[in-house]
PDB file of C-alpha atoms and ligand atoms in Angstrom:
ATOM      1  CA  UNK L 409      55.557  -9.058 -62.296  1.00  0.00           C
ATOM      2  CA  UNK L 410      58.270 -10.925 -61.192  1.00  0.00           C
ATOM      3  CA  UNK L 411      60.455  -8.734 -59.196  1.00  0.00           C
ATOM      4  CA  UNK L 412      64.451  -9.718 -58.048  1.00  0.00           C
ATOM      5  CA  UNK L 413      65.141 -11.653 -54.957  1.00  0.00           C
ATOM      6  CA  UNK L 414      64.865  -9.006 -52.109  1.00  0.00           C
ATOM      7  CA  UNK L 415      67.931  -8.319 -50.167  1.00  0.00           C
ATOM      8  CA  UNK L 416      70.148  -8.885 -52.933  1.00  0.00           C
ATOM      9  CA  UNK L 417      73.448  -8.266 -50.572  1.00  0.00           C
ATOM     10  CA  UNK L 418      72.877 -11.877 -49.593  1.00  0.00           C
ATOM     11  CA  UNK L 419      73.320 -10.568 -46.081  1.00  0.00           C
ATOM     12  CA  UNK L 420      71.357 -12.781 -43.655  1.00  0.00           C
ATOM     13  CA  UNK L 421      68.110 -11.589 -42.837  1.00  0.00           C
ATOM     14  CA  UNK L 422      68.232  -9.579 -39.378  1.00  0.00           C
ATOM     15  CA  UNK L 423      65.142 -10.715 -37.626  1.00  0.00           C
ATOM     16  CA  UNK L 424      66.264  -7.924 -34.861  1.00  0.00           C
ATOM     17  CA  UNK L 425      66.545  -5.121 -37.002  1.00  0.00           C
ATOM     18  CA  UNK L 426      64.027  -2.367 -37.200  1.00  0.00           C
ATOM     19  CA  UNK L 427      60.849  -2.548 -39.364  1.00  0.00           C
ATOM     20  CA  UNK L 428      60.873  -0.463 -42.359  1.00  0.00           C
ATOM     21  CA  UNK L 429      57.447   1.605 -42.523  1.00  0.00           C
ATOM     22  CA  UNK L 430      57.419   3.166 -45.758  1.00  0.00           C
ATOM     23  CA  UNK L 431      54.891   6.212 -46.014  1.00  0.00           C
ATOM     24  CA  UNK L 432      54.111   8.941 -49.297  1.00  0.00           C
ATOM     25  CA  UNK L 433      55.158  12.400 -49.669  1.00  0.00           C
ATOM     26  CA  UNK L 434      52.718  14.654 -50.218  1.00  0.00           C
ATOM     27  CA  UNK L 435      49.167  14.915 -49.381  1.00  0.00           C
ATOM     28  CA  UNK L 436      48.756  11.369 -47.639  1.00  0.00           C
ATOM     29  CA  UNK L 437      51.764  12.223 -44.597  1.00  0.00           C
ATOM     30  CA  UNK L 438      49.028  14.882 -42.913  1.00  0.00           C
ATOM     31  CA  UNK L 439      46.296  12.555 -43.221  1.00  0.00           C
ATOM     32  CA  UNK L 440      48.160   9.514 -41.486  1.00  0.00           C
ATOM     33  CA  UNK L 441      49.264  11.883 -38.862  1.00  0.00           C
ATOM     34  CA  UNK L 442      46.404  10.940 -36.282  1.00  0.00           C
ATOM     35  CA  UNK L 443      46.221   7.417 -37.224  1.00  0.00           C
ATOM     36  CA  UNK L 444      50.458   7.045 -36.438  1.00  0.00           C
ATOM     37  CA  UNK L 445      49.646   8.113 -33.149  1.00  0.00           C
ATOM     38  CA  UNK L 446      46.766   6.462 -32.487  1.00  0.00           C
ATOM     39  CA  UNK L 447      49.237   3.441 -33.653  1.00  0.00           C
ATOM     40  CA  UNK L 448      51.443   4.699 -30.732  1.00  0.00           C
ATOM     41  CA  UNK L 449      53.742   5.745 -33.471  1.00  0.00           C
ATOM     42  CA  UNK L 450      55.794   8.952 -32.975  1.00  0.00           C
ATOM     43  CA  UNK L 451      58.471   9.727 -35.759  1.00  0.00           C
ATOM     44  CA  UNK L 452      61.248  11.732 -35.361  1.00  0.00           C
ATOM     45  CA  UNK L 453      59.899  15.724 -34.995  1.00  0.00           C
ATOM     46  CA  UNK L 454      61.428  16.465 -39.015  1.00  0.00           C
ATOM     47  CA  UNK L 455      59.254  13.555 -40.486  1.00  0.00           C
ATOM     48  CA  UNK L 456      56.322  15.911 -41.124  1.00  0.00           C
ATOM     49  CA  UNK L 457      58.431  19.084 -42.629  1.00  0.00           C
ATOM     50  CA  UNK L 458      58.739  18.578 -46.520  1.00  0.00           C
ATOM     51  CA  UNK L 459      61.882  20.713 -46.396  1.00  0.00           C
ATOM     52  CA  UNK L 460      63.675  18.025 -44.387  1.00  0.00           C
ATOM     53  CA  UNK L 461      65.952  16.328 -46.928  1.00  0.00           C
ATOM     54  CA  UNK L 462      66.256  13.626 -44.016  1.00  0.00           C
ATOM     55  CA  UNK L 463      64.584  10.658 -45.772  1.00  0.00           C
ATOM     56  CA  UNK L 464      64.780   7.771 -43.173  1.00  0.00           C
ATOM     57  CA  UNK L 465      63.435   8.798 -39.464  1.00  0.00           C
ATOM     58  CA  UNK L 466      63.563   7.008 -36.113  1.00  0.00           C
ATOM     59  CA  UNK L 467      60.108   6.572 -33.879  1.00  0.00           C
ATOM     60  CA  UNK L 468      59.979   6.490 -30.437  1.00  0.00           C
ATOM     61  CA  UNK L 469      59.827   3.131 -31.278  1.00  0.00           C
ATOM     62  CA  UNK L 470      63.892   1.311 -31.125  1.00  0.00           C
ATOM     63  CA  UNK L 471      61.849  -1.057 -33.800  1.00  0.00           C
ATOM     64  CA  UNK L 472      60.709   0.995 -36.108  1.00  0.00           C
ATOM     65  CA  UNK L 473      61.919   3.442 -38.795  1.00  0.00           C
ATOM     66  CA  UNK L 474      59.598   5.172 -40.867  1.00  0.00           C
ATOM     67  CA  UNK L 475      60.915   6.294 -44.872  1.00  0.00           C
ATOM     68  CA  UNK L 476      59.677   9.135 -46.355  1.00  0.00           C
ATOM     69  CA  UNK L 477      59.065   8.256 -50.541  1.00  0.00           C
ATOM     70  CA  UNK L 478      57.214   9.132 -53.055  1.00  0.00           C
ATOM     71  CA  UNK L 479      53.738   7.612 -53.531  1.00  0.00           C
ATOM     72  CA  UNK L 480      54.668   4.969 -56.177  1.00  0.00           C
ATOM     73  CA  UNK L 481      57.801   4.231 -54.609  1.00  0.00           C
ATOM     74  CA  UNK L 482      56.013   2.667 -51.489  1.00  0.00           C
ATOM     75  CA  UNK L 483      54.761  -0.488 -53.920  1.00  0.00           C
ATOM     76  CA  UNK L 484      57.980  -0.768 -54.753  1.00  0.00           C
ATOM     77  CA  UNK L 485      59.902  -0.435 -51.504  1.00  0.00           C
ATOM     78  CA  UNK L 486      57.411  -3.006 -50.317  1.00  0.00           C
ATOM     79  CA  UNK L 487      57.586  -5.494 -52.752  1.00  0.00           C
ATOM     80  CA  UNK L 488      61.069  -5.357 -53.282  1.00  0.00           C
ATOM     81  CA  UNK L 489      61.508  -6.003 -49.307  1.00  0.00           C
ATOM     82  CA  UNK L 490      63.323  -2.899 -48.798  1.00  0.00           C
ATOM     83  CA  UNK L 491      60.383  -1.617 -46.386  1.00  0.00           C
ATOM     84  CA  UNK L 492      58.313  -4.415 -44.452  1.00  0.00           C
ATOM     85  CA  UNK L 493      54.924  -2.248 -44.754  1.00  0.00           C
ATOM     86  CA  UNK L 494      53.699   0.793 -46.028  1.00  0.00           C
ATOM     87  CA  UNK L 495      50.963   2.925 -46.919  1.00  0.00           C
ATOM     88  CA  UNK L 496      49.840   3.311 -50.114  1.00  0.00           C
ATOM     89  CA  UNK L 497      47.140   4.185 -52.477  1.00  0.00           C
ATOM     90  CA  UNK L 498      45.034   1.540 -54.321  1.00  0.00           C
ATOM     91  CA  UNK L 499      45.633   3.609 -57.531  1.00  0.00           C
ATOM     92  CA  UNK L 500      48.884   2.625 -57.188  1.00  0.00           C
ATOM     93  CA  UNK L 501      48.363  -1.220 -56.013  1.00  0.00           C
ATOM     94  CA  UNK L 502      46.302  -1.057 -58.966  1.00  0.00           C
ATOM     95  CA  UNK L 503      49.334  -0.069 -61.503  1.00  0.00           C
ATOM     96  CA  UNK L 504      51.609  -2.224 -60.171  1.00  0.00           C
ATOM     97  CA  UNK L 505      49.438  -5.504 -59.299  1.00  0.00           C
ATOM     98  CA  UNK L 506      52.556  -6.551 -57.065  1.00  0.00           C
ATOM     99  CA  UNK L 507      51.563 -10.067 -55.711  1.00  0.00           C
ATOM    100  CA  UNK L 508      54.703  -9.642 -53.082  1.00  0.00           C
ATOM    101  CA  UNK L 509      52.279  -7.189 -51.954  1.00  0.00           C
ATOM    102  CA  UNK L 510      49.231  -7.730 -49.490  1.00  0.00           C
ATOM    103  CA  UNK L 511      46.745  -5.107 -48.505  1.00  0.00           C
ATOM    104  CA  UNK L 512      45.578  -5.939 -45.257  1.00  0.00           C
ATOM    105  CA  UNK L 513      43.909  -2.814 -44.326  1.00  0.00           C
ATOM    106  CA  UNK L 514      41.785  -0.439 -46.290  1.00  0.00           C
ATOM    107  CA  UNK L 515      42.624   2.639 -43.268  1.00  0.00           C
ATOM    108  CA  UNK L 516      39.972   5.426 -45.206  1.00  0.00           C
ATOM    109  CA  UNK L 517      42.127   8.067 -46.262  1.00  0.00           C
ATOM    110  CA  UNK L 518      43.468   9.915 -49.241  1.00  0.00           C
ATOM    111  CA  UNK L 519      39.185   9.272 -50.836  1.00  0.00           C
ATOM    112  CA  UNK L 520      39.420   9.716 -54.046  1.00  0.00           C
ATOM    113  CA  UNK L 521      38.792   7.639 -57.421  1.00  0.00           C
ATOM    114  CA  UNK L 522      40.412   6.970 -60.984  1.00  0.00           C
ATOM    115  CA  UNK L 523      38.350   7.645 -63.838  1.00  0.00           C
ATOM    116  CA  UNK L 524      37.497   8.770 -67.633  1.00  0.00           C
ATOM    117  CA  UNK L 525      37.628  11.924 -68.598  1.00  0.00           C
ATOM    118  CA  UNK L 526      37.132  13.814 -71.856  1.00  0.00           C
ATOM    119  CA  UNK L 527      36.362  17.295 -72.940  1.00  0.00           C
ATOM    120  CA  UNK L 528      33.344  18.394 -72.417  1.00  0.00           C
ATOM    121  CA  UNK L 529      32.523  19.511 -76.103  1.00  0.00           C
ATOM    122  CA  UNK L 530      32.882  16.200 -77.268  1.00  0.00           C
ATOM    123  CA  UNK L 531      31.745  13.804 -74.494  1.00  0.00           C
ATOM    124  CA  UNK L 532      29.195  11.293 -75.522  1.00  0.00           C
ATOM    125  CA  UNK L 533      29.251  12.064 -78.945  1.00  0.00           C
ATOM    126  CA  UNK L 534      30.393   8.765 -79.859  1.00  0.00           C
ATOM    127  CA  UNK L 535      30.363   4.882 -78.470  1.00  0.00           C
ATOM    128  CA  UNK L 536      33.377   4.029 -77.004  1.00  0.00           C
ATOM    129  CA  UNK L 537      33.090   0.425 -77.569  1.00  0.00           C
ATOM    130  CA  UNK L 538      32.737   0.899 -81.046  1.00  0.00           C
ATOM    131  CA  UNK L 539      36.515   1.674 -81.385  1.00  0.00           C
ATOM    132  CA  UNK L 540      39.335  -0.960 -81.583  1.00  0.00           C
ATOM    133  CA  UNK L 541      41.645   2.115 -80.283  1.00  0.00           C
ATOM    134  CA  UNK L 542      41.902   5.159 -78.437  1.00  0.00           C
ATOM    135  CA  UNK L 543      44.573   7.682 -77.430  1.00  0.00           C
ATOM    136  CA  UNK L 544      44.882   8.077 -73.588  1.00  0.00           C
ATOM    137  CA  UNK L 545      46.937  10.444 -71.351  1.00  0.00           C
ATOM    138  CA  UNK L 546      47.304   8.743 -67.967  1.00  0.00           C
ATOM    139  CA  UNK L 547      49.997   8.089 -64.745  1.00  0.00           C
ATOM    140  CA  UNK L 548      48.200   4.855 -65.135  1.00  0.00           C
ATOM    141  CA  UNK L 549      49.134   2.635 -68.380  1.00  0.00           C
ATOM    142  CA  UNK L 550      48.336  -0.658 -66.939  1.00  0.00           C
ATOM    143  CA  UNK L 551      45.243   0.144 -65.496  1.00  0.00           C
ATOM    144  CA  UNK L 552      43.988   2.470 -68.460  1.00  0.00           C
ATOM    145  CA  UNK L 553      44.736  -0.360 -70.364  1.00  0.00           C
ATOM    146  CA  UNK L 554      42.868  -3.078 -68.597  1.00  0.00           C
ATOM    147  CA  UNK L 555      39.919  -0.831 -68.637  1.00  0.00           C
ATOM    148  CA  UNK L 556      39.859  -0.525 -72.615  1.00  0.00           C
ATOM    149  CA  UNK L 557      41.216  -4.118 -72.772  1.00  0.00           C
ATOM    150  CA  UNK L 558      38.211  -5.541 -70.833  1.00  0.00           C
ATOM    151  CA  UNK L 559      35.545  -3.675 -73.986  1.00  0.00           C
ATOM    152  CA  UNK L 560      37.833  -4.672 -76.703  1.00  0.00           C
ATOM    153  CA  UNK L 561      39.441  -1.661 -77.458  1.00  0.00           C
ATOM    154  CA  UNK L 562      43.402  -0.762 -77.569  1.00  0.00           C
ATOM    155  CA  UNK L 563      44.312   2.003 -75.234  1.00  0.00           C
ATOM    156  CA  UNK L 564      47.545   3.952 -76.509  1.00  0.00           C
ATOM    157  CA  UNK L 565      48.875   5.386 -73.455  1.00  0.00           C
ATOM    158  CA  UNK L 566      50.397   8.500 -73.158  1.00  0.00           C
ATOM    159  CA  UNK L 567      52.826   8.324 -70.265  1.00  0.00           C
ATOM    160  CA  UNK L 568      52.752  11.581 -68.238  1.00  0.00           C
ATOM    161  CA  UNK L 569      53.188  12.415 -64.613  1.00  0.00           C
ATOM    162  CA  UNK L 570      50.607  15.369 -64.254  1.00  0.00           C
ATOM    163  CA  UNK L 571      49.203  18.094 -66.119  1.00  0.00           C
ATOM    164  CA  UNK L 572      47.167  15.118 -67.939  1.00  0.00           C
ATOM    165  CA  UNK L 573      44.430  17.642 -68.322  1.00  0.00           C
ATOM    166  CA  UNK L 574      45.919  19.580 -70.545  1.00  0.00           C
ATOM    167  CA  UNK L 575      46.397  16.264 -72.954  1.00  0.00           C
ATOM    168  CA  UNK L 576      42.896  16.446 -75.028  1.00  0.00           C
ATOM    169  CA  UNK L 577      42.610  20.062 -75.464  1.00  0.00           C
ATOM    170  CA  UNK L 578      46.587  19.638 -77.087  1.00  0.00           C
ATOM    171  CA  UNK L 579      45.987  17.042 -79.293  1.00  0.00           C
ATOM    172  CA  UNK L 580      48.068  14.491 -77.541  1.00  0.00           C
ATOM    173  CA  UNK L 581      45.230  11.901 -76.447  1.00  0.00           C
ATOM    174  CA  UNK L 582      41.632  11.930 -76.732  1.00  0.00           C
ATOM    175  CA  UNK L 583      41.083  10.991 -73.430  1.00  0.00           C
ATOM    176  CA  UNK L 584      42.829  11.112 -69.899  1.00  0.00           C
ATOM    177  CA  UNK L 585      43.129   8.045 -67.064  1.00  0.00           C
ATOM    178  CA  UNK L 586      43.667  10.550 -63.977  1.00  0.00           C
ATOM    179  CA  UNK L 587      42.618  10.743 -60.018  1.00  0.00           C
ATOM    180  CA  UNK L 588      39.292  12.819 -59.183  1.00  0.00           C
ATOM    181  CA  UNK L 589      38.385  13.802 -55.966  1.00  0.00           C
ATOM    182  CA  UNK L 590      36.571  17.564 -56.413  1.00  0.00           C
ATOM    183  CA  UNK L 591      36.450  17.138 -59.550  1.00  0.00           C
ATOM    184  CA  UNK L 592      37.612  20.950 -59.329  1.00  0.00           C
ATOM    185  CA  UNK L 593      40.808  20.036 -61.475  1.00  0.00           C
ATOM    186  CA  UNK L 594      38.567  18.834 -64.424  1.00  0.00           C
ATOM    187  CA  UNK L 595      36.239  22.234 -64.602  1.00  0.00           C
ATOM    188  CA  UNK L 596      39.259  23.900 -64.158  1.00  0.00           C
ATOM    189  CA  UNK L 597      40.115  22.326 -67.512  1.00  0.00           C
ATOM    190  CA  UNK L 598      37.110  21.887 -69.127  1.00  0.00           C
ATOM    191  CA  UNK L 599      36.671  18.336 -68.932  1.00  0.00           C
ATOM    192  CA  UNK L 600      34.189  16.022 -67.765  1.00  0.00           C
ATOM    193  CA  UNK L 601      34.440  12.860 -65.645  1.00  0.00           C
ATOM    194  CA  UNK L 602      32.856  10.293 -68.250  1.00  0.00           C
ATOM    195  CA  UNK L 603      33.416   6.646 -66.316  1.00  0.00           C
ATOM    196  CA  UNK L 604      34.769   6.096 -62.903  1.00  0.00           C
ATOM    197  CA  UNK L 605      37.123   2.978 -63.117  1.00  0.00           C
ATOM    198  CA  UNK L 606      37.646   2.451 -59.405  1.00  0.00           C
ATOM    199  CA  UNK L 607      37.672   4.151 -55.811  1.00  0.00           C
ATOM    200  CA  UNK L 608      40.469   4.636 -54.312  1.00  0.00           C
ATOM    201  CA  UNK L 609      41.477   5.234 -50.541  1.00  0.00           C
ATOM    202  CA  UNK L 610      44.975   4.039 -49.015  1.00  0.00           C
ATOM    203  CA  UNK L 611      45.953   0.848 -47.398  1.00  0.00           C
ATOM    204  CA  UNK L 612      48.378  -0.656 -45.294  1.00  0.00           C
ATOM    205  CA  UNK L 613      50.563  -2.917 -47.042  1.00  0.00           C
ATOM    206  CA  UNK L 614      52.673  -5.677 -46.013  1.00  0.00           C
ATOM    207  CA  UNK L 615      55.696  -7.425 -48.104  1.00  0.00           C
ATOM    208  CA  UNK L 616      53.997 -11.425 -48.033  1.00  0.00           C
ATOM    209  CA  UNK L 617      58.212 -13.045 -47.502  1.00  0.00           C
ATOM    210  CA  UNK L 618      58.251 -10.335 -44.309  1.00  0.00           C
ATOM    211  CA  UNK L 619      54.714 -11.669 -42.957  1.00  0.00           C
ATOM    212  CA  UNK L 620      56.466 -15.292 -43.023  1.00  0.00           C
ATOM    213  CA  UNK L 621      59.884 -14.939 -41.974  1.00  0.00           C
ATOM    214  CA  UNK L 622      58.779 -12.386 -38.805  1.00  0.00           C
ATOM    215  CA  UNK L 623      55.144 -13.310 -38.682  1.00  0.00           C
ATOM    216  CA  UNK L 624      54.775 -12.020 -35.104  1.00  0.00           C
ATOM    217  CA  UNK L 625      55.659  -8.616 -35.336  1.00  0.00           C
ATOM    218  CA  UNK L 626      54.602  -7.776 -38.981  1.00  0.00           C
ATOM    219  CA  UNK L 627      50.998  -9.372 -37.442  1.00  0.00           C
ATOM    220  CA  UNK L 628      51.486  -7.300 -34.380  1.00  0.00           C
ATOM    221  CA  UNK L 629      51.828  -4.539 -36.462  1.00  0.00           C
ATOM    222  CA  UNK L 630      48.539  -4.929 -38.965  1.00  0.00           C
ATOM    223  CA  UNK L 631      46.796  -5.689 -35.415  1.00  0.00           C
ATOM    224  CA  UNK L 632      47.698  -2.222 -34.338  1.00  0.00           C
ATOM    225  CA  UNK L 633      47.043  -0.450 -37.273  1.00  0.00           C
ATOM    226  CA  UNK L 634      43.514  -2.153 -36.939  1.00  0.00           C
ATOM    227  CA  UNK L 635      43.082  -1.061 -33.365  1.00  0.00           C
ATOM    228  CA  UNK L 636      44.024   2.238 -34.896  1.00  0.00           C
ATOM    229  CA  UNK L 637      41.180   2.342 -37.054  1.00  0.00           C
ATOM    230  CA  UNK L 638      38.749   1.267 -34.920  1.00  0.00           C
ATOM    231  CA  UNK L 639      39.522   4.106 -32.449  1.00  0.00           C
ATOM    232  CA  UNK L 640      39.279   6.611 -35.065  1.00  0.00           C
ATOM    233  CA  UNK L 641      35.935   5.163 -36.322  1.00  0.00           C
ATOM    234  CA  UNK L 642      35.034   5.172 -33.008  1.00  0.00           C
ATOM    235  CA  UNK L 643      36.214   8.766 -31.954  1.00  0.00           C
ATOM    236  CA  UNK L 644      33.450  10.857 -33.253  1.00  0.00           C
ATOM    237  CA  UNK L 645      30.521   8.687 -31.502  1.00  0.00           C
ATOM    238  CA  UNK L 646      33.219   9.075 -27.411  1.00  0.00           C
ATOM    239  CA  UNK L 647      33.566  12.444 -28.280  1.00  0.00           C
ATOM    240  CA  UNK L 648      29.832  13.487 -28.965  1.00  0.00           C
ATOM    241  CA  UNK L 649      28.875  11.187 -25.704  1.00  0.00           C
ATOM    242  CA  UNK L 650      31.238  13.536 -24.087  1.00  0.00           C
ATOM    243  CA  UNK L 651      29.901  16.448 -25.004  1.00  0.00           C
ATOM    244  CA  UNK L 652      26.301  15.707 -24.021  1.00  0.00           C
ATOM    245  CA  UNK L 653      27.235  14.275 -20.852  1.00  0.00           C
ATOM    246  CA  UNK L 654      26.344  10.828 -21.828  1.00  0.00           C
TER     247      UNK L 654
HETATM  248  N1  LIG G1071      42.974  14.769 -55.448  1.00  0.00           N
HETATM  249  C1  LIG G1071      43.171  13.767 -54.620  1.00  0.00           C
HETATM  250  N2  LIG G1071      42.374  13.587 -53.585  1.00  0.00           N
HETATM  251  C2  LIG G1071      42.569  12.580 -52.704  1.00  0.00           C
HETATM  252  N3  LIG G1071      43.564  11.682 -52.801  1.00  0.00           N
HETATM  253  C3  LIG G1071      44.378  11.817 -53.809  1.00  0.00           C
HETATM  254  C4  LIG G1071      44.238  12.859 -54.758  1.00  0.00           C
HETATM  255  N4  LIG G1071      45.226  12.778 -55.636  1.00  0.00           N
HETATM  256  C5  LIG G1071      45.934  11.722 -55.227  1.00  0.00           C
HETATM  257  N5  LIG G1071      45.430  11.113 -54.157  1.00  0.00           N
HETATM  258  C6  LIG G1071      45.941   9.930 -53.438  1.00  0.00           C
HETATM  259  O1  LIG G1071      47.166  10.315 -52.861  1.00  0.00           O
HETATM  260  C7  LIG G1071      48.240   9.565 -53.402  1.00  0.00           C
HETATM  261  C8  LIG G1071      49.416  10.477 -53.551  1.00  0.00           C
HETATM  262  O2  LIG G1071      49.076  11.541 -54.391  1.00  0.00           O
HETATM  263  P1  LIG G1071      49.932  12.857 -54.437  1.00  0.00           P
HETATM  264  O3  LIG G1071      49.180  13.781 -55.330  1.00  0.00           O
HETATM  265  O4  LIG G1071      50.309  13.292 -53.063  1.00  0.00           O
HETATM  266  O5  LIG G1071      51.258  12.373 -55.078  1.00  0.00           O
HETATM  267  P2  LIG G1071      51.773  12.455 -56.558  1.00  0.00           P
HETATM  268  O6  LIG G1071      51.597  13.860 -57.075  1.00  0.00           O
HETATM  269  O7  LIG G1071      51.120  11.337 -57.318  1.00  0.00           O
HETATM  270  O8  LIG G1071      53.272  12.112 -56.294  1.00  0.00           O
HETATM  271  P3  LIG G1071      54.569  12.531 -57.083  1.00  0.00           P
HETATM  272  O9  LIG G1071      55.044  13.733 -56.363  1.00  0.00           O
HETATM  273  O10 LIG G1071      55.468  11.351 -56.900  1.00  0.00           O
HETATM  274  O11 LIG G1071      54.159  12.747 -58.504  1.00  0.00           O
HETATM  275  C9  LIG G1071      47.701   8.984 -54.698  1.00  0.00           C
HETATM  276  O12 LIG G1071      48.353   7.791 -55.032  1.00  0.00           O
HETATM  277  C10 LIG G1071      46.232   8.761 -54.371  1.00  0.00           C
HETATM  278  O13 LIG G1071      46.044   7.534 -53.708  1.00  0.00           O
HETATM  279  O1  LIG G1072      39.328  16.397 -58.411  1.00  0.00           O
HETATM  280  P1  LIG G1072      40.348  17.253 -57.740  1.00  0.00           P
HETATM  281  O2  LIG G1072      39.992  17.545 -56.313  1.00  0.00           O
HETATM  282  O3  LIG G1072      40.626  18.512 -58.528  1.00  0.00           O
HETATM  283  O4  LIG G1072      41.699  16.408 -57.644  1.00  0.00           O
HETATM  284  C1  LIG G1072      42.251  15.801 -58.785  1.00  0.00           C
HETATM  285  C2  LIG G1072      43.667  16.212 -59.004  1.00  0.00           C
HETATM  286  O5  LIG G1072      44.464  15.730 -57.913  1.00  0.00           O
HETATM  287  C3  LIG G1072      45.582  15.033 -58.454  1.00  0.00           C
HETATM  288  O6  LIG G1072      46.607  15.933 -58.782  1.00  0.00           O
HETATM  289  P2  LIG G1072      47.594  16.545 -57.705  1.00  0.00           P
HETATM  290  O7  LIG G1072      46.914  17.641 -56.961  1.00  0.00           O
HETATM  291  O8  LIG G1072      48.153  15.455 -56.871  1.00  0.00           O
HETATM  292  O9  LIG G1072      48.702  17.152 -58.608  1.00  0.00           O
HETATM  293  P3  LIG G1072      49.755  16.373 -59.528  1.00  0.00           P
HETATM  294  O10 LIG G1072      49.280  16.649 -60.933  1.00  0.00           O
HETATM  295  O11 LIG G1072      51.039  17.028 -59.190  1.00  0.00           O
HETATM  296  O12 LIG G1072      49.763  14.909 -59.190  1.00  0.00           O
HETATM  297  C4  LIG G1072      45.057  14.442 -59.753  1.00  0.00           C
HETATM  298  O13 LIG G1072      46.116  14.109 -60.628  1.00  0.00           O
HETATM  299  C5  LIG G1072      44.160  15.535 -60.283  1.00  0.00           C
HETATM  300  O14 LIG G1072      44.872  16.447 -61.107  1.00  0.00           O
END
């Protein structure tokens, strides 16, 4: 996708200014919460309270500002060059397929994994490659898409932002593209999880033009995030050493 030059104010780029982090709304921001600070990274106290209308936060860092977005709007802060990294699910690096984006760092949260589903009352009655198209509800055209597109068949996406469970049973696709973790949402809706299309978990993200034009501190700040990671992989083993005296 070929996306607009970034900074289109033609202002110079400010190699002091503060690096953007972009992070998601929603169920990700608790989950990064221990890794930030492991990353020495201490937002302003509001960042965490989804009340705060406050969308751009200082750290205790002078060089870094964190933004608060929603979680498809980090691939596209990023790419565009509006935020120099980010965190972001590989459901969504998926839809997007930036290439101004690189993913550095898979940092093992928000587990989950983007599948099939279909009701269960019809579910392997038939052979999906035997059709040259299907109906599909999904958040995810591209990628529901290149799934069907790699057997032959022509998905017809349904956009919708949520509720795709209730697609089938409606009559507005046959099947849905959606995110399953529990699987709880698809009983709920009795529907069952026929192909899982990828696994997903977030990653830090980096704008590529960034990583050139301030290559030290965009590098400094991958190599932090991967310190991060290791001391949270680490964690459990310290903390069960400390326990039994070891
Ligand atoms: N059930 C889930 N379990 C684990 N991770 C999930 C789950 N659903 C989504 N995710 C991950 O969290 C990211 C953000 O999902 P979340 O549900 O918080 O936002 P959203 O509802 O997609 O956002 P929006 O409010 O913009 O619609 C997803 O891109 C995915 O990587
Ligand atoms: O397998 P489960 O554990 O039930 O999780 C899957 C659900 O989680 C996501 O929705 P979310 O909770 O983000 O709500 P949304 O529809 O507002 O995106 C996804 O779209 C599924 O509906």
């Amino acid at each position: 996708m070929d996306l607009p030059i970034a900074n289109p104010t033609g202002a110079a780029a400010d190699d002091t200014a503060p690096i953007i982090l972009a992070v998601p709304k929603g169920r990700i921001l608790a989950e990064l919460g221990p890794l930030l600070a492991r990353a020495g990274i201490q937002p302003a106290a509001d960042y965490i309270d989804e009340d705060s209308r406050r969308l751009r936060f200082e750290t205790s860092d002078p060089a870094l500002d964190v933004v608060r977005v929603r979680p498809f709007d980090v691939a596209t802060f990023v790419a565009h060059g509006a935020a120099h990294i980010g965190v972001c699910g590989a459901d969504v690096l998926m839809e997007f397929d930036y290439p101004e984006i690189y993913a550095p760092l898979d940092l093992g949260i928000g587990k989950c994994r983007i599948s099939v589903a279909e009701p269960a009352a019809t579910a392997g009655r038939d052979e999906p490659s035997r059709w040259s198209r299907i109906a599909v509800a999904s958040k995810y055209p591209n990628v529901a898409q290149r799934h069907y597109a790699a057997r032959g068949v022509q998905a017809e996406v349904v956009h919708l932002n949520g509720a795709m469970e209730l697609a089938p049973s409606l009559g507005l696709a046959r099947v849905i593209v959606d995110l399953v973790q529990t699987g709880s949402t698809l009983k709920a809706n009795g529907l069952i999880e026929t192909e899982v299309i990828a696994k997903v978990t977030s990653r830090l993200i980096v704008n590529r033009t960034a990583l050139k034009t301030r290559p030290e501190v965009i590098s400094g700040w991958i190599a932090r995030f991967r310190a991060a990671l290791a001391d949270s992989i680490a964690e459990p083993r310290s903390a069960a050493g400390a326990r039994s005296g070891t």
